[in-house]
Short mmCIF file of the N, C-alpha and C atoms (twelve columns), coordinates in Angstrom:
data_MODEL
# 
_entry.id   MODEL 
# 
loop_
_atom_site.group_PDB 
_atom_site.id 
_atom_site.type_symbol 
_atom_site.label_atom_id 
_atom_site.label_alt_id 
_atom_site.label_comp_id 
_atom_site.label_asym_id 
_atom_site.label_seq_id 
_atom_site.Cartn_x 
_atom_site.Cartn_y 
_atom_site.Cartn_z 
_atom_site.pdbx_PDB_model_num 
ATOM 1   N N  . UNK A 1   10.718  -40.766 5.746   1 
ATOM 2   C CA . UNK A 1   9.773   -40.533 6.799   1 
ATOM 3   C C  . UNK A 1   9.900   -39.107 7.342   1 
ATOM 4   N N  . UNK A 2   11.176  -38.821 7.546   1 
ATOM 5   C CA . UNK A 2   11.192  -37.747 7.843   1 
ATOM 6   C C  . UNK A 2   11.006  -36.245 6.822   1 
ATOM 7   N N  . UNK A 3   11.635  -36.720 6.095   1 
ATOM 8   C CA . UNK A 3   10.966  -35.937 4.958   1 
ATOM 9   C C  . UNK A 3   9.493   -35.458 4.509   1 
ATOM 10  N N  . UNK A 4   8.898   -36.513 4.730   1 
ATOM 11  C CA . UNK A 4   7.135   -36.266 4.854   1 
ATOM 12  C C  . UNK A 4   7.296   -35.784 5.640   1 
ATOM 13  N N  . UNK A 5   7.270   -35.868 6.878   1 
ATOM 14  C CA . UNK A 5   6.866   -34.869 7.955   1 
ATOM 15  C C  . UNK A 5   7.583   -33.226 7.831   1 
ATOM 16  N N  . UNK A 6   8.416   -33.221 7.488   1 
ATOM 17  C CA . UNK A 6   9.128   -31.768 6.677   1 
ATOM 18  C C  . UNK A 6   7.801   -30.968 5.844   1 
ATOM 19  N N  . UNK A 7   7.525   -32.080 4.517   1 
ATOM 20  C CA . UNK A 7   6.694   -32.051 3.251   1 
ATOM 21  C C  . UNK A 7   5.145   -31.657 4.192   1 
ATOM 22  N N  . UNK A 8   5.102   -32.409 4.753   1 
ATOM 23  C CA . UNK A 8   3.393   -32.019 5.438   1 
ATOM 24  C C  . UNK A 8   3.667   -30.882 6.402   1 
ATOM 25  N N  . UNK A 9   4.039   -30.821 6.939   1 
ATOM 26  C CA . UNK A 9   3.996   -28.904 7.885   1 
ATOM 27  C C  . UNK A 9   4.690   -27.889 7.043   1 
ATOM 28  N N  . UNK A 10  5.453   -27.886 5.514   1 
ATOM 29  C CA . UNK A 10  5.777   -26.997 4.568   1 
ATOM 30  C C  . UNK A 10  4.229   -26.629 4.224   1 
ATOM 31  N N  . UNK A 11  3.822   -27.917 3.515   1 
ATOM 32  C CA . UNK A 11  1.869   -27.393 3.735   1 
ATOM 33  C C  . UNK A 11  0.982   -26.879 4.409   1 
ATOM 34  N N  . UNK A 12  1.173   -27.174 5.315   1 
ATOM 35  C CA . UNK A 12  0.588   -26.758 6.122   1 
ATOM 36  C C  . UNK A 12  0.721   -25.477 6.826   1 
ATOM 37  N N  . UNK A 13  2.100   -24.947 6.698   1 
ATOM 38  C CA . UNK A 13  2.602   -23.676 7.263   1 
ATOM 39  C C  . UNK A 13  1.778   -22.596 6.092   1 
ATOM 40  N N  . UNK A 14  1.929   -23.258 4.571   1 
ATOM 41  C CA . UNK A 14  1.591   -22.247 3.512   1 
ATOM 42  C C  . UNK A 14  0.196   -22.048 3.439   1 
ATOM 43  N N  . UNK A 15  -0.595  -23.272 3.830   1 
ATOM 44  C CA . UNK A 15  -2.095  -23.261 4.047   1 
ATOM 45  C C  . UNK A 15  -2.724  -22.231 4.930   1 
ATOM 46  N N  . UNK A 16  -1.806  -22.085 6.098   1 
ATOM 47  C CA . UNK A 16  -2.236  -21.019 6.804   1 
ATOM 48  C C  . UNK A 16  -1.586  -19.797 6.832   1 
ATOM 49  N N  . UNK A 17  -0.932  -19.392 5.746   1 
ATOM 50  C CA . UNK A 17  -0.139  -18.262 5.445   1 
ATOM 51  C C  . UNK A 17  -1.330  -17.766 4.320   1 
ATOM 52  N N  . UNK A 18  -1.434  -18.238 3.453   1 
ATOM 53  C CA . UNK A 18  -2.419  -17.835 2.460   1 
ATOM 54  C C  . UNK A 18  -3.934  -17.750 3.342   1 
ATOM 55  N N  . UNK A 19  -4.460  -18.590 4.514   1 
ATOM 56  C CA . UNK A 19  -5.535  -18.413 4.795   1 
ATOM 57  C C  . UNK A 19  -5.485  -16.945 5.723   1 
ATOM 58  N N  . UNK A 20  -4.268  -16.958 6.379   1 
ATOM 59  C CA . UNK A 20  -4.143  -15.288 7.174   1 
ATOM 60  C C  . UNK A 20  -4.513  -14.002 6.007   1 
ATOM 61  N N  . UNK A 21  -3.252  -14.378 4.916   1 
ATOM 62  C CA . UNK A 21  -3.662  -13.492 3.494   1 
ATOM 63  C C  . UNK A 21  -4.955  -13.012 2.969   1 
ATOM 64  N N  . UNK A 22  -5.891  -14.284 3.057   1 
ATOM 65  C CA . UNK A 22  -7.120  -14.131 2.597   1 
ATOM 66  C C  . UNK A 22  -8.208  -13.057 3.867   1 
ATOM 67  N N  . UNK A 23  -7.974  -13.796 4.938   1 
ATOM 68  C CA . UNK A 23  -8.731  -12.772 5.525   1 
ATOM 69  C C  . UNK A 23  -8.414  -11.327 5.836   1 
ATOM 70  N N  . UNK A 24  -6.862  -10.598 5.234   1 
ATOM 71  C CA . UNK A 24  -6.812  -9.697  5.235   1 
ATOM 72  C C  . UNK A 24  -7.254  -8.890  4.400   1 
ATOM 73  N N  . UNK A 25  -7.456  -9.831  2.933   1 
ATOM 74  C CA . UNK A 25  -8.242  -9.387  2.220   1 
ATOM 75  C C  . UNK A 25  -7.490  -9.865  0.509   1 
ATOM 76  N N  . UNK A 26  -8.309  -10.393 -0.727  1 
ATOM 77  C CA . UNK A 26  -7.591  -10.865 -1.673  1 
ATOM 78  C C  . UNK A 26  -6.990  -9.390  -2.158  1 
ATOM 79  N N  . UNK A 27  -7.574  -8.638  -2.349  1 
ATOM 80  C CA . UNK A 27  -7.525  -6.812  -2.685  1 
ATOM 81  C C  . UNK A 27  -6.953  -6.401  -2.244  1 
ATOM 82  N N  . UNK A 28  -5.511  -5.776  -2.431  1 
ATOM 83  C CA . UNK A 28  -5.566  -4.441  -1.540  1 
ATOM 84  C C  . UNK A 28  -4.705  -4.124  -2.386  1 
ATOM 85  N N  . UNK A 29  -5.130  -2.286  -1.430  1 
ATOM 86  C CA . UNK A 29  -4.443  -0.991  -2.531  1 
ATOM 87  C C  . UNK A 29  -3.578  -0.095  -1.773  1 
ATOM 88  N N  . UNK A 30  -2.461  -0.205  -2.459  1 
ATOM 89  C CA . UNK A 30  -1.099  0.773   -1.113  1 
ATOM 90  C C  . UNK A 30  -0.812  2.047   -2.365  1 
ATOM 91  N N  . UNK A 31  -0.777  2.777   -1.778  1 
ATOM 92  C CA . UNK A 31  -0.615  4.515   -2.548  1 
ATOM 93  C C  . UNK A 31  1.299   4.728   -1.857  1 
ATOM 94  N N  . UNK A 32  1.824   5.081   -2.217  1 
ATOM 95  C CA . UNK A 32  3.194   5.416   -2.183  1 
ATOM 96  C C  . UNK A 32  2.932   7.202   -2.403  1 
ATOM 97  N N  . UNK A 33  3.413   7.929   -2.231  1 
ATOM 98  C CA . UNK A 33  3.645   9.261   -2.337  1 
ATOM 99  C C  . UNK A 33  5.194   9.341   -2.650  1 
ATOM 100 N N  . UNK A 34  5.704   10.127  -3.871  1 
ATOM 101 C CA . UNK A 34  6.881   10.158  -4.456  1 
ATOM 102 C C  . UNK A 34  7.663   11.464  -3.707  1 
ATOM 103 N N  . UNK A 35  8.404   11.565  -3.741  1 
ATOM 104 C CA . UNK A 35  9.181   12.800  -3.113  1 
ATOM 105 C C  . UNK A 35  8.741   13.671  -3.933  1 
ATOM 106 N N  . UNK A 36  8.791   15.093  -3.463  1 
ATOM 107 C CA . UNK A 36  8.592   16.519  -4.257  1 
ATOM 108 C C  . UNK A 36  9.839   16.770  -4.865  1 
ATOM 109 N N  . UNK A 37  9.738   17.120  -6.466  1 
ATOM 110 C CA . UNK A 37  10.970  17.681  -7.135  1 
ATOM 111 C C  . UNK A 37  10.674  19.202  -7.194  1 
ATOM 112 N N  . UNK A 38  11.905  19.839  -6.903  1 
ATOM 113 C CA . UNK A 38  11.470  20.993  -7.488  1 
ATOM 114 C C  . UNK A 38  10.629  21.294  -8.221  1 
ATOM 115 N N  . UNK A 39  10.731  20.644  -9.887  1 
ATOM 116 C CA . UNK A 39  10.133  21.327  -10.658 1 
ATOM 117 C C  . UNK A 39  8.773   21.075  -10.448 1 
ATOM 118 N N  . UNK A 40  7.958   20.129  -9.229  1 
ATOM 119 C CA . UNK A 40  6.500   20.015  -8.889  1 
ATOM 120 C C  . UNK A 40  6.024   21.096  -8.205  1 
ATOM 121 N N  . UNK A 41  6.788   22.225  -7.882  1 
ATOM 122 C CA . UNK A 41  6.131   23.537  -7.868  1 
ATOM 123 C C  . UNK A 41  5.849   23.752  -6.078  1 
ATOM 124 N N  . UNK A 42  5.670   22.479  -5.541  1 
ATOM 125 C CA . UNK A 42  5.583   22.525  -4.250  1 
ATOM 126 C C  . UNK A 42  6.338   21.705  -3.358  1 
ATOM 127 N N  . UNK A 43  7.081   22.271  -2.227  1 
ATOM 128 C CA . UNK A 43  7.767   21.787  -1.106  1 
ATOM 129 C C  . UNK A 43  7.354   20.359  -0.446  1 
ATOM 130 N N  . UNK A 44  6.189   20.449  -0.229  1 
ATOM 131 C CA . UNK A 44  5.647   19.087  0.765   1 
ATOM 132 C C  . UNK A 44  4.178   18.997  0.677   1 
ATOM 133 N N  . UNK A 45  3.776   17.748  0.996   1 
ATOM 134 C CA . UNK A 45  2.671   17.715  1.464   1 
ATOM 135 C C  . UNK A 45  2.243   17.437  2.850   1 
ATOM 136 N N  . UNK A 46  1.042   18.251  2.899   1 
ATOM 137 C CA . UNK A 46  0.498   17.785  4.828   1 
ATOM 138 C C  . UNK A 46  -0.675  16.600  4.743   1 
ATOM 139 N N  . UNK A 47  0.218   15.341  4.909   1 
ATOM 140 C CA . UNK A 47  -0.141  14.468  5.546   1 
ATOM 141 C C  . UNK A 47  -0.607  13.951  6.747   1 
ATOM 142 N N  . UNK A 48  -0.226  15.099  7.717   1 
ATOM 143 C CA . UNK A 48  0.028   14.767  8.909   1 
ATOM 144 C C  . UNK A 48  -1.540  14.956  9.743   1 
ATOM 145 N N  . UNK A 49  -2.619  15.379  9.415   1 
ATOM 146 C CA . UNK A 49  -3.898  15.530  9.423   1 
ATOM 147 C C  . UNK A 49  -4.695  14.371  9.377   1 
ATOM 148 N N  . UNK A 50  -4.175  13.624  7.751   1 
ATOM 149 C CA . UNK A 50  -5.135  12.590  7.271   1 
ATOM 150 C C  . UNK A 50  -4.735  11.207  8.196   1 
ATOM 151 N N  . UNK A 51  -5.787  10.715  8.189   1 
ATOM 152 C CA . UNK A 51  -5.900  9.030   8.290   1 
ATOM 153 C C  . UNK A 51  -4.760  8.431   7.718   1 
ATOM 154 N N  . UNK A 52  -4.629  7.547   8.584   1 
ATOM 155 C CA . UNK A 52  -3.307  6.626   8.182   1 
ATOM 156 C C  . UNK A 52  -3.427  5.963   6.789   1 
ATOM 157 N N  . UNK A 53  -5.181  5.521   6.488   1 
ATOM 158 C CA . UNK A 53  -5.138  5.162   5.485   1 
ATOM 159 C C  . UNK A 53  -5.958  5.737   3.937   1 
ATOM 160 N N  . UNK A 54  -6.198  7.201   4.671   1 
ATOM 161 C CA . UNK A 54  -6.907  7.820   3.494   1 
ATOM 162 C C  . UNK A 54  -5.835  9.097   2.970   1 
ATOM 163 N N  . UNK A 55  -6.140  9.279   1.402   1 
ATOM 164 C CA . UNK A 55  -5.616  10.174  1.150   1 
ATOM 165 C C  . UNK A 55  -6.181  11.335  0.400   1 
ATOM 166 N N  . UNK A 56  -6.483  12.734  0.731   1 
ATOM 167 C CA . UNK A 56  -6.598  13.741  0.392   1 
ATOM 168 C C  . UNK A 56  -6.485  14.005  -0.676  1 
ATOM 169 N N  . UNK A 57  -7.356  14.581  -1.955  1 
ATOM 170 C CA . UNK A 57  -6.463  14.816  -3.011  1 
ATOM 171 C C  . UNK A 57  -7.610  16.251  -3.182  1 
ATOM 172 N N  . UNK A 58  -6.291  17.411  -3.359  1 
ATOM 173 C CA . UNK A 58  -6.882  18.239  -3.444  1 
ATOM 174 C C  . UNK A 58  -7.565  18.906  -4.596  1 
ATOM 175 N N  . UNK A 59  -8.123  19.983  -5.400  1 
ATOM 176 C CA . UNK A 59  -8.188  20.495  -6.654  1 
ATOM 177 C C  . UNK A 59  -6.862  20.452  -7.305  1 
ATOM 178 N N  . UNK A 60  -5.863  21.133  -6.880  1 
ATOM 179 C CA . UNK A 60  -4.712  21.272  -7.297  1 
ATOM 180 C C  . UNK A 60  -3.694  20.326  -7.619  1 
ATOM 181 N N  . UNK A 61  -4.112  19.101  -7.069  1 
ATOM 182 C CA . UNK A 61  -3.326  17.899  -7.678  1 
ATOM 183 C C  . UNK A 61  -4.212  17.578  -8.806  1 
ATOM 184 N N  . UNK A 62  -5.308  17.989  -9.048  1 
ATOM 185 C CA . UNK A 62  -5.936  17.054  -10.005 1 
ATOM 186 C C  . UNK A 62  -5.511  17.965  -11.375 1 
ATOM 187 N N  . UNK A 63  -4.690  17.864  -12.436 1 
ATOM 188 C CA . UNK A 63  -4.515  18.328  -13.065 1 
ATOM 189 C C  . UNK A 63  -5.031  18.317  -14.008 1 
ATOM 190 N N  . UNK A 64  -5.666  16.982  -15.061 1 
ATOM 191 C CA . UNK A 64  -6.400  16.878  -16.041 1 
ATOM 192 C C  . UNK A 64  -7.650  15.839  -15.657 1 
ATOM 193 N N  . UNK A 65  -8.111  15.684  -14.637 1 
ATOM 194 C CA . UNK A 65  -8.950  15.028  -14.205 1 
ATOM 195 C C  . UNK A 65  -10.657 16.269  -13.757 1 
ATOM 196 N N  . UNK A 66  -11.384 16.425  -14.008 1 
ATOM 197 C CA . UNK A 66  -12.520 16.745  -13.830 1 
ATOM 198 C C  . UNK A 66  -12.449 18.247  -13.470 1 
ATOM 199 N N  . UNK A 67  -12.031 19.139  -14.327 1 
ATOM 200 C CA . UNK A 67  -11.680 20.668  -13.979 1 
ATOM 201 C C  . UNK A 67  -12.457 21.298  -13.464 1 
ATOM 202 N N  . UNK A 68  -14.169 20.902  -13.921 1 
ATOM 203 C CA . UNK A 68  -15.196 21.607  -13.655 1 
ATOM 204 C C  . UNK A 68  -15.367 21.479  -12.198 1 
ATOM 205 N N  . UNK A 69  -15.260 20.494  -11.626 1 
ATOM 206 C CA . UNK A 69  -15.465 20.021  -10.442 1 
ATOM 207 C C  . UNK A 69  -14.505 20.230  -9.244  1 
ATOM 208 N N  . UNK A 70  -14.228 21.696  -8.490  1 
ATOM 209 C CA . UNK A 70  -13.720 22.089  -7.909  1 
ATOM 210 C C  . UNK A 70  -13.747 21.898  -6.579  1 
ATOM 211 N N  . UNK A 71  -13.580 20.150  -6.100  1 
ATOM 212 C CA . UNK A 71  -13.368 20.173  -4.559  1 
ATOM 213 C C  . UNK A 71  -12.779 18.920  -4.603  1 
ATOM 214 N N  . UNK A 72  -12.721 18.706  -3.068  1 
ATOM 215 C CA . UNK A 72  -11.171 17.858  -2.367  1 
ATOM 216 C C  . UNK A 72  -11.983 16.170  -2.303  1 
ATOM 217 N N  . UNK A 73  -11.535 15.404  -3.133  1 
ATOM 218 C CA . UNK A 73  -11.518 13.817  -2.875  1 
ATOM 219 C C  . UNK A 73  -11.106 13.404  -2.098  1 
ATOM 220 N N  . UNK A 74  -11.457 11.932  -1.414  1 
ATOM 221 C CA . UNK A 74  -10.806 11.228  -0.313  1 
ATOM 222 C C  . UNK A 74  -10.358 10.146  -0.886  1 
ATOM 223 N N  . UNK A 75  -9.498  9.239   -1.380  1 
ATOM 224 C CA . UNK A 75  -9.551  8.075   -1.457  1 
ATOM 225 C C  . UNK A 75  -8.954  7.081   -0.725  1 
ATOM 226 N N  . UNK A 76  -9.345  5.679   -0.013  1 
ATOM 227 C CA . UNK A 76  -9.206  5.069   0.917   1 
ATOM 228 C C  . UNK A 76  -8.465  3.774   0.181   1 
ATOM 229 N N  . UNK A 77  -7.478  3.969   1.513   1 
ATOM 230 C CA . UNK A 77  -6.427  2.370   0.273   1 
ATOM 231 C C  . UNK A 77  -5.721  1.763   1.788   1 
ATOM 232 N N  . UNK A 78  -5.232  0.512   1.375   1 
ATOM 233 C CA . UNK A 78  -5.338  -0.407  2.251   1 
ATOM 234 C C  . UNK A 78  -4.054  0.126   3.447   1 
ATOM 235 N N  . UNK A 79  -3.110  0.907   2.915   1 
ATOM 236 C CA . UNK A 79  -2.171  1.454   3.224   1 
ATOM 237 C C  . UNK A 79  -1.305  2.600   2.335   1 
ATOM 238 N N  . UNK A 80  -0.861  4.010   3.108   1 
ATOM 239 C CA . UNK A 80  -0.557  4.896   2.458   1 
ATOM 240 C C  . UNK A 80  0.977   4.987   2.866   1 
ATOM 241 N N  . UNK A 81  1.619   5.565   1.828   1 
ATOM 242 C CA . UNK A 81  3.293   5.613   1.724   1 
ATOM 243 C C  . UNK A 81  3.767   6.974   1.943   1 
ATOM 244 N N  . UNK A 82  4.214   7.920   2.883   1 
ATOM 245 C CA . UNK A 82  4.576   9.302   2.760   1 
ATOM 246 C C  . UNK A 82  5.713   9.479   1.652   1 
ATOM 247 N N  . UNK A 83  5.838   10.484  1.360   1 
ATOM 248 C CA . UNK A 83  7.980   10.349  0.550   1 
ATOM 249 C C  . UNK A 83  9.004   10.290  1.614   1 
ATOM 250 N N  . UNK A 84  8.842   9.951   2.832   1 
ATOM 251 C CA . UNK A 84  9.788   9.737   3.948   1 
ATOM 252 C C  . UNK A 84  9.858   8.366   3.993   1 
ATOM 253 N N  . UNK A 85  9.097   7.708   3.391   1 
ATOM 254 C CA . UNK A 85  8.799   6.046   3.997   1 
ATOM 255 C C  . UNK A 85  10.412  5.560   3.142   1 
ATOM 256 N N  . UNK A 86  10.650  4.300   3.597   1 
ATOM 257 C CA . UNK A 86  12.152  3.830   2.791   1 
ATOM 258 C C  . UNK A 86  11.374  2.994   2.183   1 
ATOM 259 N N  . UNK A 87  12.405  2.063   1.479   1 
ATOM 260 C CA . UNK A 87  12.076  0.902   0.321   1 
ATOM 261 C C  . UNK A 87  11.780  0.082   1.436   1 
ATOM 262 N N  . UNK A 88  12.953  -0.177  2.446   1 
ATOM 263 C CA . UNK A 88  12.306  -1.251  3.251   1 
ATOM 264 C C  . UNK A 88  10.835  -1.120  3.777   1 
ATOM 265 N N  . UNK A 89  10.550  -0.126  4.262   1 
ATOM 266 C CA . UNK A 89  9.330   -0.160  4.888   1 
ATOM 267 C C  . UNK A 89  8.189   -0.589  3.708   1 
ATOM 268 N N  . UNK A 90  8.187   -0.392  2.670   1 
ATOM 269 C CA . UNK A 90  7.312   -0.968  1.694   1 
ATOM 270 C C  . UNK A 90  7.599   -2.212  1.268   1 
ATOM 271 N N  . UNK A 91  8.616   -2.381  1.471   1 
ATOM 272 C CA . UNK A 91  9.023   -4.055  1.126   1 
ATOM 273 C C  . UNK A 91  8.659   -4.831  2.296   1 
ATOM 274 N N  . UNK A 92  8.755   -4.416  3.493   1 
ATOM 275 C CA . UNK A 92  7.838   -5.029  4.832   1 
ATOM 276 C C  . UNK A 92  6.339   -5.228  4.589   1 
ATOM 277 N N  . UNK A 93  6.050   -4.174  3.864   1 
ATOM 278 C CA . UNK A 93  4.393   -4.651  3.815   1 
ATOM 279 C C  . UNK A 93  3.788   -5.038  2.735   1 
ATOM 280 N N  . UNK A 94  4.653   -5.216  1.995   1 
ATOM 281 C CA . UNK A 94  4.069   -6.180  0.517   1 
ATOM 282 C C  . UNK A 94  5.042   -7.651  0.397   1 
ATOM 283 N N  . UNK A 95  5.638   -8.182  1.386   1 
ATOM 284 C CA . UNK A 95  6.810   -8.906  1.001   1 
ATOM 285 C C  . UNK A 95  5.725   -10.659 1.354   1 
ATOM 286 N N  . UNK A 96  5.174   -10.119 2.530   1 
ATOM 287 C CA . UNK A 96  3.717   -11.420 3.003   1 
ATOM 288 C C  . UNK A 96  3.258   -11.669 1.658   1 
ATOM 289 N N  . UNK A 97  2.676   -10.731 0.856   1 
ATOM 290 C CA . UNK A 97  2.043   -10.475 -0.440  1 
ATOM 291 C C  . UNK A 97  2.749   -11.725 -1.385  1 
ATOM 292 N N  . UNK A 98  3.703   -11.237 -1.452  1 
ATOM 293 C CA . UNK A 98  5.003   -11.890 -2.427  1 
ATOM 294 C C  . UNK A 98  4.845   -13.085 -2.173  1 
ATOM 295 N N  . UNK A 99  5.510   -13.577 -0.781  1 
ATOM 296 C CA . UNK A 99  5.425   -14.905 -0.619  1 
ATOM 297 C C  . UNK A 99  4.404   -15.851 -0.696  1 
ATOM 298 N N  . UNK A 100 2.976   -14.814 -0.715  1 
ATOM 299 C CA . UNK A 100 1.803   -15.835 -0.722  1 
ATOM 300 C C  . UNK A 100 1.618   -16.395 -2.027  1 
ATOM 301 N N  . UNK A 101 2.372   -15.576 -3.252  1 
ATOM 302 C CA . UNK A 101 2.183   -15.657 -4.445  1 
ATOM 303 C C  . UNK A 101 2.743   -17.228 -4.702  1 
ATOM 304 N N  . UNK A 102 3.906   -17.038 -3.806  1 
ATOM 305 C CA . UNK A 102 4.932   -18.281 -4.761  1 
ATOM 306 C C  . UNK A 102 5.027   -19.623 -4.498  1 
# 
C-alpha cells in the first residue's frame, strides 16, 4: 500500500518534470565558448556587449564559411557559455535535460 503511494507520486513528480521540460521547450541550443589558446591568435573575446543569449560571430571567426560575404552574424541559442563558465555551471543547466531523459 504504501509502496503504491511511493509508485504513484514517483509518477507523478516525473509527469510534471517532463511537462515543465516541455514548455521550456523540446529544442534547445547552448553554445559553450572554449578558452583561447595561444596558438588561436587572439587573447579574448568581448562578450560583454552581447545578449545573454545571442552570439556575435564576426568575419574573422568565420574561417572557411562564406568568404565572399564580409559581415557580422548573430546567432540566437537557448543559452551561451563564456570560457570562464565551469563544468558545473553547464552541468546545472543541462542536468534537468538529463534527468528528463531517463
Amino acid at each position: 500500500m504504501l509502496e503504491d503511494k511511493v509508485h504513484a507520486l514517483q509518477s507523478e513528480r516525473r509527469l510534471m518534470h517532463n511537462q515543465l521540460q516541455e514548455l521550456r521547450g523540446n529544442i534547445r541550443v547552448y553554445a559553450r565558448i572554449r578558452p583561447f589558446l595561444p596558438v588561436d591568435g587572439i587573447a579574448e573575446c568581448d562578450l560583454k556587449d552581447a545578449e545573454p543569449n545571442v552570439l556575435p560571430i564576426s568575419d574573422s571567426a568565420l574561417k572557411t564559411v562564406n568568404r565572399l560575404n564580409k559581415t557580422e552574424s548573430s546567432f540566437t541559442y537557448d543559452r551561451v557559455f563564456s570560457p570562464s563558465s565551469s563544468q558545473q555551471t553547464v552541468f546545472d543547466e543541462v542536468s534537468e535535460l538529463i534527468q528528463s531523459a531517463l
